[in-house]
PDB file of C-alpha atoms in Angstrom:
ATOM      1  CA  MET A   1      -6.804   3.181 -25.918  1.00  0.00           C
ATOM      2  CA  TYR A   2      -6.626   5.035 -22.628  1.00  0.00           C
ATOM      3  CA  THR A   3      -6.659   8.837 -22.720  1.00  0.00           C
ATOM      4  CA  ARG A   4      -5.521  10.767 -19.677  1.00  0.00           C
ATOM      5  CA  PRO A   5      -7.862  13.609 -18.645  1.00  0.00           C
ATOM      6  CA  ASN A   6      -6.528  17.092 -19.349  1.00  0.00           C
ATOM      7  CA  ALA A   7      -8.726  18.788 -16.741  1.00  0.00           C
ATOM      8  CA  PRO A   8      -9.644  18.048 -13.099  1.00  0.00           C
ATOM      9  CA  ARG A   9     -12.566  15.674 -12.670  1.00  0.00           C
ATOM     10  CA  SER A  10     -15.186  14.887 -10.043  1.00  0.00           C
ATOM     11  CA  ILE A  11     -14.669  12.206  -7.400  1.00  0.00           C
ATOM     12  CA  GLY A  12     -16.615   9.702  -9.471  1.00  0.00           C
ATOM     13  CA  GLY A  13     -14.737  10.798 -12.596  1.00  0.00           C
ATOM     14  CA  VAL A  14     -11.345  10.183 -10.952  1.00  0.00           C
ATOM     15  CA  LEU A  15     -12.433   6.750  -9.750  1.00  0.00           C
ATOM     16  CA  ASP A  16     -13.798   5.887 -13.194  1.00  0.00           C
ATOM     17  CA  ASP A  17     -10.570   7.090 -14.784  1.00  0.00           C
ATOM     18  CA  GLY A  18      -8.540   4.929 -12.398  1.00  0.00           C
ATOM     19  CA  LEU A  19     -10.603   1.834 -13.214  1.00  0.00           C
ATOM     20  CA  LYS A  20     -10.167   2.461 -16.956  1.00  0.00           C
ATOM     21  CA  LEU A  21      -6.426   2.834 -16.451  1.00  0.00           C
ATOM     22  CA  TRP A  22      -6.383  -0.430 -14.483  1.00  0.00           C
ATOM     23  CA  LEU A  23      -8.169  -2.372 -17.224  1.00  0.00           C
ATOM     24  CA  GLU A  24      -5.965  -0.856 -19.906  1.00  0.00           C
ATOM     25  CA  SER A  25      -2.744  -1.623 -18.025  1.00  0.00           C
ATOM     26  CA  LEU A  26      -3.714  -5.089 -16.756  1.00  0.00           C
ATOM     27  CA  SER A  27      -2.239  -6.920 -19.747  1.00  0.00           C
ATOM     28  CA  LYS A  28       1.064  -5.099 -19.257  1.00  0.00           C
ATOM     29  CA  THR A  29       1.394  -5.348 -15.472  1.00  0.00           C
ATOM     30  CA  TRP A  30       0.268  -8.876 -14.641  1.00  0.00           C
ATOM     31  CA  PRO A  31       3.719 -10.461 -15.265  1.00  0.00           C
ATOM     32  CA  LEU A  32       5.283  -8.089 -12.738  1.00  0.00           C
ATOM     33  CA  ALA A  33       2.479  -8.686 -10.242  1.00  0.00           C
ATOM     34  CA  LEU A  34       2.909 -12.433 -10.735  1.00  0.00           C
ATOM     35  CA  ILE A  35       6.649 -12.230  -9.994  1.00  0.00           C
ATOM     36  CA  ALA A  36       5.942 -10.241  -6.822  1.00  0.00           C
ATOM     37  CA  GLN A  37       3.292 -12.669  -5.622  1.00  0.00           C
ATOM     38  CA  LEU A  38       5.381 -15.749  -6.379  1.00  0.00           C
ATOM     39  CA  SER A  39       8.216 -14.241  -4.360  1.00  0.00           C
ATOM     40  CA  TYR A  40       5.810 -14.293  -1.388  1.00  0.00           C
ATOM     41  CA  ALA A  41       4.111 -17.618  -2.096  1.00  0.00           C
ATOM     42  CA  ILE A  42       7.131 -19.840  -2.775  1.00  0.00           C
ATOM     43  CA  PRO A  43       8.820 -19.228   0.628  1.00  0.00           C
ATOM     44  CA  LEU A  44       5.466 -19.815   2.362  1.00  0.00           C
ATOM     45  CA  VAL A  45       4.994 -23.157   0.615  1.00  0.00           C
ATOM     46  CA  MET A  46       8.586 -24.131   1.414  1.00  0.00           C
ATOM     47  CA  LEU A  47       7.983 -23.196   5.039  1.00  0.00           C
ATOM     48  CA  ARG A  48       4.800 -25.255   5.023  1.00  0.00           C
ATOM     49  CA  VAL A  49       6.743 -28.284   3.775  1.00  0.00           C
ATOM     50  CA  GLN A  50       8.910 -28.081   6.890  1.00  0.00           C
ATOM     51  CA  ILE A  51       5.922 -27.957   9.254  1.00  0.00           C
ATOM     52  CA  LYS A  52       3.253 -30.615   9.242  1.00  0.00           C
ATOM     53  CA  ASP A  53      -0.284 -30.583  10.606  1.00  0.00           C
ATOM     54  CA  VAL A  54      -0.537 -26.797  10.789  1.00  0.00           C
ATOM     55  CA  PRO A  55      -3.955 -25.518   9.611  1.00  0.00           C
ATOM     56  CA  VAL A  56      -3.953 -22.953   6.810  1.00  0.00           C
ATOM     57  CA  ALA A  57      -7.605 -21.886   6.979  1.00  0.00           C
ATOM     58  CA  LEU A  58      -8.395 -18.374   8.151  1.00  0.00           C
ATOM     59  CA  GLY A  59      -9.447 -18.263  11.763  1.00  0.00           C
ATOM     60  CA  SER A  60      -7.562 -21.415  12.725  1.00  0.00           C
ATOM     61  CA  ASN A  61      -4.987 -21.403  15.485  1.00  0.00           C
ATOM     62  CA  ALA A  62      -1.840 -22.955  14.101  1.00  0.00           C
ATOM     63  CA  LEU A  63       0.096 -23.291  17.343  1.00  0.00           C
ATOM     64  CA  THR A  64      -2.693 -24.938  19.331  1.00  0.00           C
ATOM     65  CA  ALA A  65      -3.616 -27.265  16.477  1.00  0.00           C
ATOM     66  CA  ALA A  66      -0.059 -28.349  15.738  1.00  0.00           C
ATOM     67  CA  ASN A  67       1.745 -30.837  17.919  1.00  0.00           C
ATOM     68  CA  ALA A  68       4.480 -29.720  20.280  1.00  0.00           C
ATOM     69  CA  ALA A  69       7.276 -30.687  17.902  1.00  0.00           C
ATOM     70  CA  ASN A  70       5.849 -28.636  15.064  1.00  0.00           C
ATOM     71  CA  ALA A  71       5.271 -25.681  17.382  1.00  0.00           C
ATOM     72  CA  GLN A  72       8.920 -25.754  18.416  1.00  0.00           C
ATOM     73  CA  LEU A  73      10.008 -26.159  14.786  1.00  0.00           C
ATOM     74  CA  LEU A  74       7.849 -23.208  13.792  1.00  0.00           C
ATOM     75  CA  LEU A  75       9.438 -20.972  16.426  1.00  0.00           C
ATOM     76  CA  ALA A  76      12.914 -22.158  15.455  1.00  0.00           C
ATOM     77  CA  LEU A  77      12.275 -21.432  11.779  1.00  0.00           C
ATOM     78  CA  PHE A  78      11.059 -17.915  12.543  1.00  0.00           C
ATOM     79  CA  LYS A  79      14.333 -17.288  14.387  1.00  0.00           C
ATOM     80  CA  SER A  80      16.396 -18.746  11.552  1.00  0.00           C
ATOM     81  CA  PRO A  81      18.767 -16.239   9.872  1.00  0.00           C
ATOM     82  CA  ILE A  82      18.153 -18.002   6.558  1.00  0.00           C
ATOM     83  CA  LEU A  83      14.397 -17.438   6.815  1.00  0.00           C
ATOM     84  CA  ILE A  84      14.868 -13.820   7.854  1.00  0.00           C
ATOM     85  CA  LEU A  85      17.270 -13.238   4.949  1.00  0.00           C
ATOM     86  CA  ALA A  86      14.864 -14.957   2.549  1.00  0.00           C
ATOM     87  CA  TYR A  87      12.036 -12.652   3.571  1.00  0.00           C
ATOM     88  CA  LEU A  88      14.259  -9.578   3.335  1.00  0.00           C
ATOM     89  CA  VAL A  89      15.121 -10.583  -0.231  1.00  0.00           C
ATOM     90  CA  THR A  90      11.419 -11.213  -0.866  1.00  0.00           C
ATOM     91  CA  ILE A  91      10.550  -7.723   0.353  1.00  0.00           C
ATOM     92  CA  LEU A  92      13.193  -6.168  -1.903  1.00  0.00           C
ATOM     93  CA  ILE A  93      11.923  -8.137  -4.912  1.00  0.00           C
ATOM     94  CA  ALA A  94       8.364  -7.053  -4.159  1.00  0.00           C
ATOM     95  CA  ILE A  95       9.378  -3.380  -3.879  1.00  0.00           C
ATOM     96  CA  VAL A  96      11.213  -3.534  -7.211  1.00  0.00           C
ATOM     97  CA  CYS A  97       8.262  -5.268  -8.892  1.00  0.00           C
ATOM     98  CA  TYR A  98       5.625  -2.866  -7.550  1.00  0.00           C
ATOM     99  CA  THR A  99       7.776   0.113  -8.504  1.00  0.00           C
ATOM    100  CA  ALA A 100       8.042  -1.385 -11.986  1.00  0.00           C
ATOM    101  CA  ILE A 101       4.253  -1.788 -12.020  1.00  0.00           C
ATOM    102  CA  LEU A 102       3.873   1.921 -11.288  1.00  0.00           C
ATOM    103  CA  VAL A 103       6.326   2.747 -14.072  1.00  0.00           C
ATOM    104  CA  ARG A 104       4.350   0.653 -16.583  1.00  0.00           C
ATOM    105  CA  ILE A 105       0.966   2.029 -15.524  1.00  0.00           C
ATOM    106  CA  GLU A 106       2.320   5.571 -15.821  1.00  0.00           C
ATOM    107  CA  GLY A 107       3.586   4.624 -19.272  1.00  0.00           C
ATOM    108  CA  VAL A 108       0.158   3.298 -20.230  1.00  0.00           C
ATOM    109  CA  SER A 109      -1.394   6.589 -19.121  1.00  0.00           C
ATOM    110  CA  THR A 110       0.816   8.384 -21.649  1.00  0.00           C
ATOM    111  CA  ASN A 111       0.554   5.636 -24.300  1.00  0.00           C
ATOM    112  CA  SER A 112       4.278   4.949 -24.034  1.00  0.00           C
ATOM    113  CA  ALA A 113       4.560   1.969 -21.712  1.00  0.00           C
ATOM    114  CA  PRO A 114       8.148   0.734 -21.295  1.00  0.00           C
ATOM    115  CA  SER A 115       9.041  -2.942 -21.591  1.00  0.00           C
ATOM    116  CA  VAL A 116       9.022  -5.260 -18.595  1.00  0.00           C
ATOM    117  CA  GLN A 117      12.827  -5.224 -18.581  1.00  0.00           C
ATOM    118  CA  ASP A 118      13.018  -1.434 -18.650  1.00  0.00           C
ATOM    119  CA  SER A 119      10.380  -1.209 -15.923  1.00  0.00           C
ATOM    120  CA  LEU A 120      12.370  -3.571 -13.710  1.00  0.00           C
ATOM    121  CA  ARG A 121      15.515  -1.548 -14.357  1.00  0.00           C
ATOM    122  CA  SER A 122      13.631   1.558 -13.234  1.00  0.00           C
ATOM    123  CA  GLY A 123      12.501  -0.334 -10.151  1.00  0.00           C
ATOM    124  CA  LEU A 124      16.108  -1.244  -9.314  1.00  0.00           C
ATOM    125  CA  ARG A 125      17.273   2.322  -9.936  1.00  0.00           C
ATOM    126  CA  LEU A 126      14.623   3.741  -7.612  1.00  0.00           C
ATOM    127  CA  LEU A 127      15.045   1.063  -4.919  1.00  0.00           C
ATOM    128  CA  PRO A 128      17.562   3.023  -2.764  1.00  0.00           C
ATOM    129  CA  ARG A 129      15.276   6.069  -2.856  1.00  0.00           C
ATOM    130  CA  VAL A 130      12.227   4.001  -1.901  1.00  0.00           C
ATOM    131  CA  LEU A 131      14.103   2.386   0.987  1.00  0.00           C
ATOM    132  CA  LEU A 132      15.272   5.813   2.164  1.00  0.00           C
ATOM    133  CA  GLN A 133      11.684   7.060   2.057  1.00  0.00           C
ATOM    134  CA  LEU A 134      10.535   4.042   4.073  1.00  0.00           C
ATOM    135  CA  LEU A 135      13.295   4.743   6.597  1.00  0.00           C
ATOM    136  CA  VAL A 136      12.150   8.372   6.878  1.00  0.00           C
ATOM    137  CA  PHE A 137       8.566   7.266   7.439  1.00  0.00           C
ATOM    138  CA  PHE A 138       9.563   4.632  10.002  1.00  0.00           C
ATOM    139  CA  SER A 139      11.814   7.046  11.922  1.00  0.00           C
ATOM    140  CA  SER A 140       9.150   9.755  11.870  1.00  0.00           C
ATOM    141  CA  ALA A 141       6.508   7.284  13.022  1.00  0.00           C
ATOM    142  CA  MET A 142       8.708   6.259  15.958  1.00  0.00           C
ATOM    143  CA  VAL A 143       9.316   9.880  16.968  1.00  0.00           C
ATOM    144  CA  ILE A 144       5.612  10.734  16.663  1.00  0.00           C
ATOM    145  CA  ALA A 145       4.607   7.619  18.620  1.00  0.00           C
ATOM    146  CA  ILE A 146       7.008   8.494  21.448  1.00  0.00           C
ATOM    147  CA  ALA A 147       5.832  12.117  21.500  1.00  0.00           C
ATOM    148  CA  LEU A 148       2.161  11.076  21.559  1.00  0.00           C
ATOM    149  CA  GLY A 149       2.897   8.533  24.288  1.00  0.00           C
ATOM    150  CA  ILE A 150       4.577  11.193  26.451  1.00  0.00           C
ATOM    151  CA  LEU A 151       1.712  13.611  25.779  1.00  0.00           C
ATOM    152  CA  ALA A 152      -0.864  10.961  26.674  1.00  0.00           C
ATOM    153  CA  ALA A 153       0.993  10.166  29.913  1.00  0.00           C
ATOM    154  CA  ILE A 154       1.150  13.864  30.862  1.00  0.00           C
ATOM    155  CA  VAL A 155      -2.525  14.470  30.087  1.00  0.00           C
ATOM    156  CA  GLY A 156      -3.508  11.272  31.877  1.00  0.00           C
ATOM    157  CA  GLY A 157      -1.436  12.257  34.915  1.00  0.00           C
ATOM    158  CA  ILE A 158      -3.013  15.715  35.039  1.00  0.00           C
ATOM    159  CA  ALA A 159      -6.489  14.205  34.763  1.00  0.00           C
ATOM    160  CA  THR A 160      -5.697  11.718  37.540  1.00  0.00           C
ATOM    161  CA  VAL A 161      -4.441  14.464  39.856  1.00  0.00           C
ATOM    162  CA  GLY A 162      -7.503  16.564  39.071  1.00  0.00           C
ATOM    163  CA  MET A 163      -9.752  13.658  40.043  1.00  0.00           C
ATOM    164  CA  GLY A 164      -8.027  13.148  43.373  1.00  0.00           C
ATOM    165  CA  GLY A 165      -5.969  10.179  42.263  1.00  0.00           C
ATOM    166  CA  ALA A 166      -8.810   8.269  40.636  1.00  0.00           C
ATOM    167  CA  LYS A 167      -8.131   6.990  37.123  1.00  0.00           C
ATOM    168  CA  SER A 168     -10.234   8.544  34.383  1.00  0.00           C
ATOM    169  CA  THR A 169     -12.098   6.178  32.049  1.00  0.00           C
ATOM    170  CA  VAL A 170     -12.770   8.962  29.559  1.00  0.00           C
ATOM    171  CA  MET A 171      -9.179  10.094  28.984  1.00  0.00           C
ATOM    172  CA  PRO A 172      -8.019   6.854  27.278  1.00  0.00           C
ATOM    173  CA  ILE A 173     -10.940   7.131  24.851  1.00  0.00           C
ATOM    174  CA  ILE A 174     -10.190  10.781  24.126  1.00  0.00           C
ATOM    175  CA  THR A 175      -6.481  10.024  23.689  1.00  0.00           C
ATOM    176  CA  PHE A 176      -7.150   7.110  21.337  1.00  0.00           C
ATOM    177  CA  THR A 177      -9.556   9.228  19.283  1.00  0.00           C
ATOM    178  CA  PHE A 178      -7.043  12.053  19.009  1.00  0.00           C
ATOM    179  CA  VAL A 179      -4.250   9.685  17.926  1.00  0.00           C
ATOM    180  CA  PHE A 180      -6.519   7.966  15.395  1.00  0.00           C
ATOM    181  CA  VAL A 181      -7.623  11.266  13.830  1.00  0.00           C
ATOM    182  CA  PHE A 182      -4.044  12.574  13.778  1.00  0.00           C
ATOM    183  CA  VAL A 183      -2.665   9.439  12.090  1.00  0.00           C
ATOM    184  CA  PHE A 184      -5.582   9.322   9.640  1.00  0.00           C
ATOM    185  CA  PHE A 185      -4.923  12.957   8.731  1.00  0.00           C
ATOM    186  CA  LEU A 186      -1.217  12.313   8.145  1.00  0.00           C
ATOM    187  CA  LEU A 187      -1.943   9.292   5.957  1.00  0.00           C
ATOM    188  CA  GLY A 188      -4.342  11.410   3.911  1.00  0.00           C
ATOM    189  CA  ARG A 189      -1.614  13.975   3.283  1.00  0.00           C
ATOM    190  CA  LEU A 190       1.328  11.633   2.665  1.00  0.00           C
ATOM    191  CA  PHE A 191      -0.156   8.651   0.803  1.00  0.00           C
ATOM    192  CA  LEU A 192       1.025   9.942  -2.604  1.00  0.00           C
ATOM    193  CA  SER A 193       4.696  10.222  -1.580  1.00  0.00           C
ATOM    194  CA  TYR A 194       5.677   6.911  -3.167  1.00  0.00           C
ATOM    195  CA  PHE A 195       3.851   7.848  -6.374  1.00  0.00           C
ATOM    196  CA  ALA A 196       5.545  11.243  -6.534  1.00  0.00           C
ATOM    197  CA  LEU A 197       8.902   9.497  -6.128  1.00  0.00           C
ATOM    198  CA  VAL A 198       8.222   7.145  -9.042  1.00  0.00           C
ATOM    199  CA  ILE A 199       6.139   9.286 -11.410  1.00  0.00           C
ATOM    200  CA  ASP A 200       7.942  12.612 -10.966  1.00  0.00           C
ATOM    201  CA  ASP A 201      11.303  10.932 -10.258  1.00  0.00           C
ATOM    202  CA  ALA A 202      11.502  13.028  -7.090  1.00  0.00           C
ATOM    203  CA  GLY A 203      13.840  12.475  -4.169  1.00  0.00           C
ATOM    204  CA  ALA A 204      12.809  10.668  -0.993  1.00  0.00           C
ATOM    205  CA  ILE A 205      12.163  13.898   0.918  1.00  0.00           C
ATOM    206  CA  ALA A 206      11.007  15.956  -2.074  1.00  0.00           C
ATOM    207  CA  SER A 207       8.324  13.367  -2.880  1.00  0.00           C
ATOM    208  CA  ILE A 208       6.927  13.684   0.638  1.00  0.00           C
ATOM    209  CA  LYS A 209       6.737  17.444   0.191  1.00  0.00           C
ATOM    210  CA  LEU A 210       4.997  16.972  -3.180  1.00  0.00           C
ATOM    211  CA  SER A 211       2.362  14.723  -1.619  1.00  0.00           C
ATOM    212  CA  TRP A 212       1.791  17.275   1.134  1.00  0.00           C
ATOM    213  CA  THR A 213       1.437  20.046  -1.457  1.00  0.00           C
ATOM    214  CA  PHE A 214      -0.874  18.160  -3.820  1.00  0.00           C
ATOM    215  CA  THR A 215      -3.244  17.025  -1.078  1.00  0.00           C
ATOM    216  CA  ARG A 216      -3.563  20.470   0.515  1.00  0.00           C
ATOM    217  CA  GLY A 217      -7.242  21.398   0.473  1.00  0.00           C
ATOM    218  CA  CYS A 218      -8.193  18.000  -1.028  1.00  0.00           C
ATOM    219  CA  TRP A 219      -8.063  15.772   2.059  1.00  0.00           C
ATOM    220  CA  TRP A 220     -11.784  14.962   2.111  1.00  0.00           C
ATOM    221  CA  ARG A 221     -11.830  14.446  -1.636  1.00  0.00           C
ATOM    222  CA  CYS A 222      -8.967  11.943  -1.475  1.00  0.00           C
ATOM    223  CA  SER A 223     -10.509  10.215   1.540  1.00  0.00           C
ATOM    224  CA  ALA A 224     -13.783   9.677  -0.335  1.00  0.00           C
ATOM    225  CA  ILE A 225     -12.013   8.054  -3.300  1.00  0.00           C
ATOM    226  CA  LEU A 226      -9.815   5.926  -1.048  1.00  0.00           C
ATOM    227  CA  LEU A 227     -12.854   4.802   0.952  1.00  0.00           C
ATOM    228  CA  VAL A 228     -14.473   3.434  -2.207  1.00  0.00           C
ATOM    229  CA  LEU A 229     -11.192   1.742  -3.116  1.00  0.00           C
ATOM    230  CA  VAL A 230     -10.955   0.152   0.350  1.00  0.00           C
ATOM    231  CA  ILE A 231     -14.539  -1.136   0.058  1.00  0.00           C
ATOM    232  CA  ILE A 232     -13.679  -2.749  -3.286  1.00  0.00           C
ATOM    233  CA  GLY A 233     -10.624  -4.337  -1.682  1.00  0.00           C
ATOM    234  CA  VAL A 234     -12.643  -5.627   1.297  1.00  0.00           C
ATOM    235  CA  VAL A 235     -15.191  -7.252  -1.022  1.00  0.00           C
ATOM    236  CA  PHE A 236     -12.466  -9.070  -2.951  1.00  0.00           C
ATOM    237  CA  THR A 237     -10.765 -10.085   0.305  1.00  0.00           C
ATOM    238  CA  LEU A 238     -13.981 -11.591   1.651  1.00  0.00           C
ATOM    239  CA  VAL A 239     -14.487 -13.539  -1.570  1.00  0.00           C
ATOM    240  CA  ILE A 240     -10.948 -14.938  -1.408  1.00  0.00           C
ATOM    241  CA  ALA A 241     -11.341 -15.752   2.311  1.00  0.00           C
ATOM    242  CA  PHE A 242     -14.564 -17.637   1.538  1.00  0.00           C
ATOM    243  CA  ALA A 243     -12.791 -19.586  -1.219  1.00  0.00           C
ATOM    244  CA  ASP A 244      -9.915 -20.403   1.170  1.00  0.00           C
ATOM    245  CA  GLY A 245     -12.449 -21.687   3.673  1.00  0.00           C
ATOM    246  CA  LEU A 246     -14.007 -23.954   1.054  1.00  0.00           C
ATOM    247  CA  ILE A 247     -10.577 -25.306   0.137  1.00  0.00           C
ATOM    248  CA  ALA A 248      -9.758 -26.005   3.794  1.00  0.00           C
ATOM    249  CA  VAL A 249     -13.090 -27.772   4.359  1.00  0.00           C
ATOM    250  CA  SER A 250     -12.824 -29.815   1.174  1.00  0.00           C
ATOM    251  CA  LEU A 251      -9.188 -30.898   1.403  1.00  0.00           C
ATOM    252  CA  GLY A 252      -8.498 -30.580   5.118  1.00  0.00           C
ATOM    253  CA  ALA A 253      -7.121 -27.555   6.899  1.00  0.00           C
ATOM    254  CA  THR A 254      -3.707 -29.167   7.481  1.00  0.00           C
ATOM    255  CA  SER A 255      -3.184 -30.801   4.079  1.00  0.00           C
ATOM    256  CA  MET A 256      -0.395 -29.796   1.711  1.00  0.00           C
ATOM    257  CA  ALA A 257      -2.898 -29.649  -1.160  1.00  0.00           C
ATOM    258  CA  ALA A 258      -4.932 -27.042   0.738  1.00  0.00           C
ATOM    259  CA  THR A 259      -1.799 -24.967   1.305  1.00  0.00           C
ATOM    260  CA  VAL A 260      -0.750 -25.089  -2.354  1.00  0.00           C
ATOM    261  CA  LEU A 261      -4.256 -24.333  -3.665  1.00  0.00           C
ATOM    262  CA  ALA A 262      -4.706 -21.485  -1.188  1.00  0.00           C
ATOM    263  CA  GLN A 263      -1.399 -19.955  -2.290  1.00  0.00           C
ATOM    264  CA  LEU A 264      -2.266 -20.398  -5.984  1.00  0.00           C
ATOM    265  CA  LEU A 265      -5.604 -18.707  -5.386  1.00  0.00           C
ATOM    266  CA  GLY A 266      -3.883 -15.863  -3.560  1.00  0.00           C
ATOM    267  CA  VAL A 267      -1.305 -15.485  -6.342  1.00  0.00           C
ATOM    268  CA  ALA A 268      -3.992 -15.458  -9.054  1.00  0.00           C
ATOM    269  CA  SER A 269      -6.204 -12.913  -7.276  1.00  0.00           C
ATOM    270  CA  SER A 270      -3.302 -10.628  -6.333  1.00  0.00           C
ATOM    271  CA  THR A 271      -1.934 -10.802  -9.875  1.00  0.00           C
ATOM    272  CA  PHE A 272      -5.349  -9.760 -11.210  1.00  0.00           C
ATOM    273  CA  LEU A 273      -5.694  -6.943  -8.677  1.00  0.00           C
ATOM    274  CA  GLY A 274      -2.007  -6.029  -8.599  1.00  0.00           C
ATOM    275  CA  SER A 275      -2.481  -2.910 -10.702  1.00  0.00           C
ATOM    276  CA  LEU A 276      -5.937  -1.860  -9.441  1.00  0.00           C
ATOM    277  CA  TYR A 277      -4.849   0.190  -6.447  1.00  0.00           C
ATOM    278  CA  PRO A 278      -1.792   1.733  -8.169  1.00  0.00           C
ATOM    279  CA  ALA A 279      -3.918   2.704 -11.207  1.00  0.00           C
ATOM    280  CA  VAL A 280      -6.538   4.476  -9.100  1.00  0.00           C
ATOM    281  CA  LEU A 281      -3.876   6.185  -6.984  1.00  0.00           C
ATOM    282  CA  ILE A 282      -2.063   7.334 -10.127  1.00  0.00           C
ATOM    283  CA  ALA A 283      -5.367   8.771 -11.369  1.00  0.00           C
ATOM    284  CA  ILE A 284      -5.702  10.639  -8.056  1.00  0.00           C
ATOM    285  CA  PHE A 285      -2.109  11.866  -8.339  1.00  0.00           C
ATOM    286  CA  HIS A 286      -2.607  13.299 -11.824  1.00  0.00           C
ATOM    287  CA  ASP A 287      -5.960  14.847 -10.912  1.00  0.00           C
ATOM    288  CA  LEU A 288      -4.440  16.640  -7.920  1.00  0.00           C
ATOM    289  CA  LYS A 289      -1.443  17.661 -10.014  1.00  0.00           C
ATOM    290  CA  LEU A 290      -3.775  19.220 -12.592  1.00  0.00           C
ATOM    291  CA  ARG A 291      -5.610  21.077  -9.842  1.00  0.00           C
ATOM    292  CA  LYS A 292      -2.384  22.343  -8.284  1.00  0.00           C
ATOM    293  CA  GLU A 293      -0.798  23.351 -11.581  1.00  0.00           C
ATOM    294  CA  GLY A 294      -4.061  24.961 -12.683  1.00  0.00           C
ATOM    295  CA  GLY A 295      -4.201  26.957  -9.451  1.00  0.00           C
ATOM    296  CA  ASP A 296      -0.568  28.041  -9.874  1.00  0.00           C
ATOM    297  CA  LEU A 297      -1.204  29.081 -13.475  1.00  0.00           C
ATOM    298  CA  ALA A 298      -4.279  31.074 -12.499  1.00  0.00           C
ATOM    299  CA  GLY A 299      -2.250  32.777  -9.779  1.00  0.00           C
ATOM    300  CA  ARG A 300       0.463  33.773 -12.279  1.00  0.00           C
ATOM    301  CA  VAL A 301      -2.108  35.114 -14.738  1.00  0.00           C
ATOM    302  CA  ASN A 302      -3.776  37.180 -12.020  1.00  0.00           C
ATOM    303  CA  ALA A 303      -0.399  38.501 -10.903  1.00  0.00           C
ATOM    304  CA  LEU A 304       0.407  39.653 -14.446  1.00  0.00           C
ATOM    305  CA  ALA A 305      -2.988  41.221 -15.064  1.00  0.00           C
ATOM    306  CA  PRO A 306      -3.073  45.035 -14.831  1.00  0.00           C
ATOM    307  CA  GLN A 307      -4.522  46.341 -11.598  1.00  0.00           C
TER     308      GLN A 307
END
């Protein structure tokens, strides 16, 4: 039985705790992960039925390999309102399922996991809040992108004038580096917003503030844990890509059997790993929450102590 730590842990301890939580919650989250993955895979297979001779192997070029008729059909399907609506519904189903996965993993961490039905109901209840949070992030990203673009144009123009009209080759590199570092910093401060919304039942804006508060002073710590998690994900991705390549070589890159097997493999692997990243991120969330609450408690005690 999983036992949640009652004190902050080291980087390795948090990662180990997240992996334990993943293994403990796997039996309770795989049905939800399966539903989410099938909602992606079924429309892709149906789309594949409509288009023949399009390779499915990674690295292949579908449009150049397909004949002209299939290329036109592919473009027409992507413009189809029915396809767009189907993928919008798919996205909503996936959001509800992954929110339900978080709810169940959080329940496992407290040894009180809700049923699949209750988890899905929680996912539906939180869906408007999650969508609002996504809208806030998207709008903010657009504003930041425009502001950075204007700033880059101004700095580039000043550099060009300073060089007598000659274009600087260094300024684009400096600008790109600055933008990359800025975005990476923001992601490191806001990546727990979704988890705060679900776990603490916070509002769309309040959860962003919680993430910003919890990650204050712990940016490098979080980045180190996330880097290990990304490496694990890359290893699994390479293994799946290799398996997809074998399927394409064995059955033919354009065959329906290759498409179905590739989708089944993707569904199986994503179902297995569906709770890995949420479990580790929940472990990070609770570790940072312990650190923050411990710091607040120590501050109150010091404030009450006689001077």
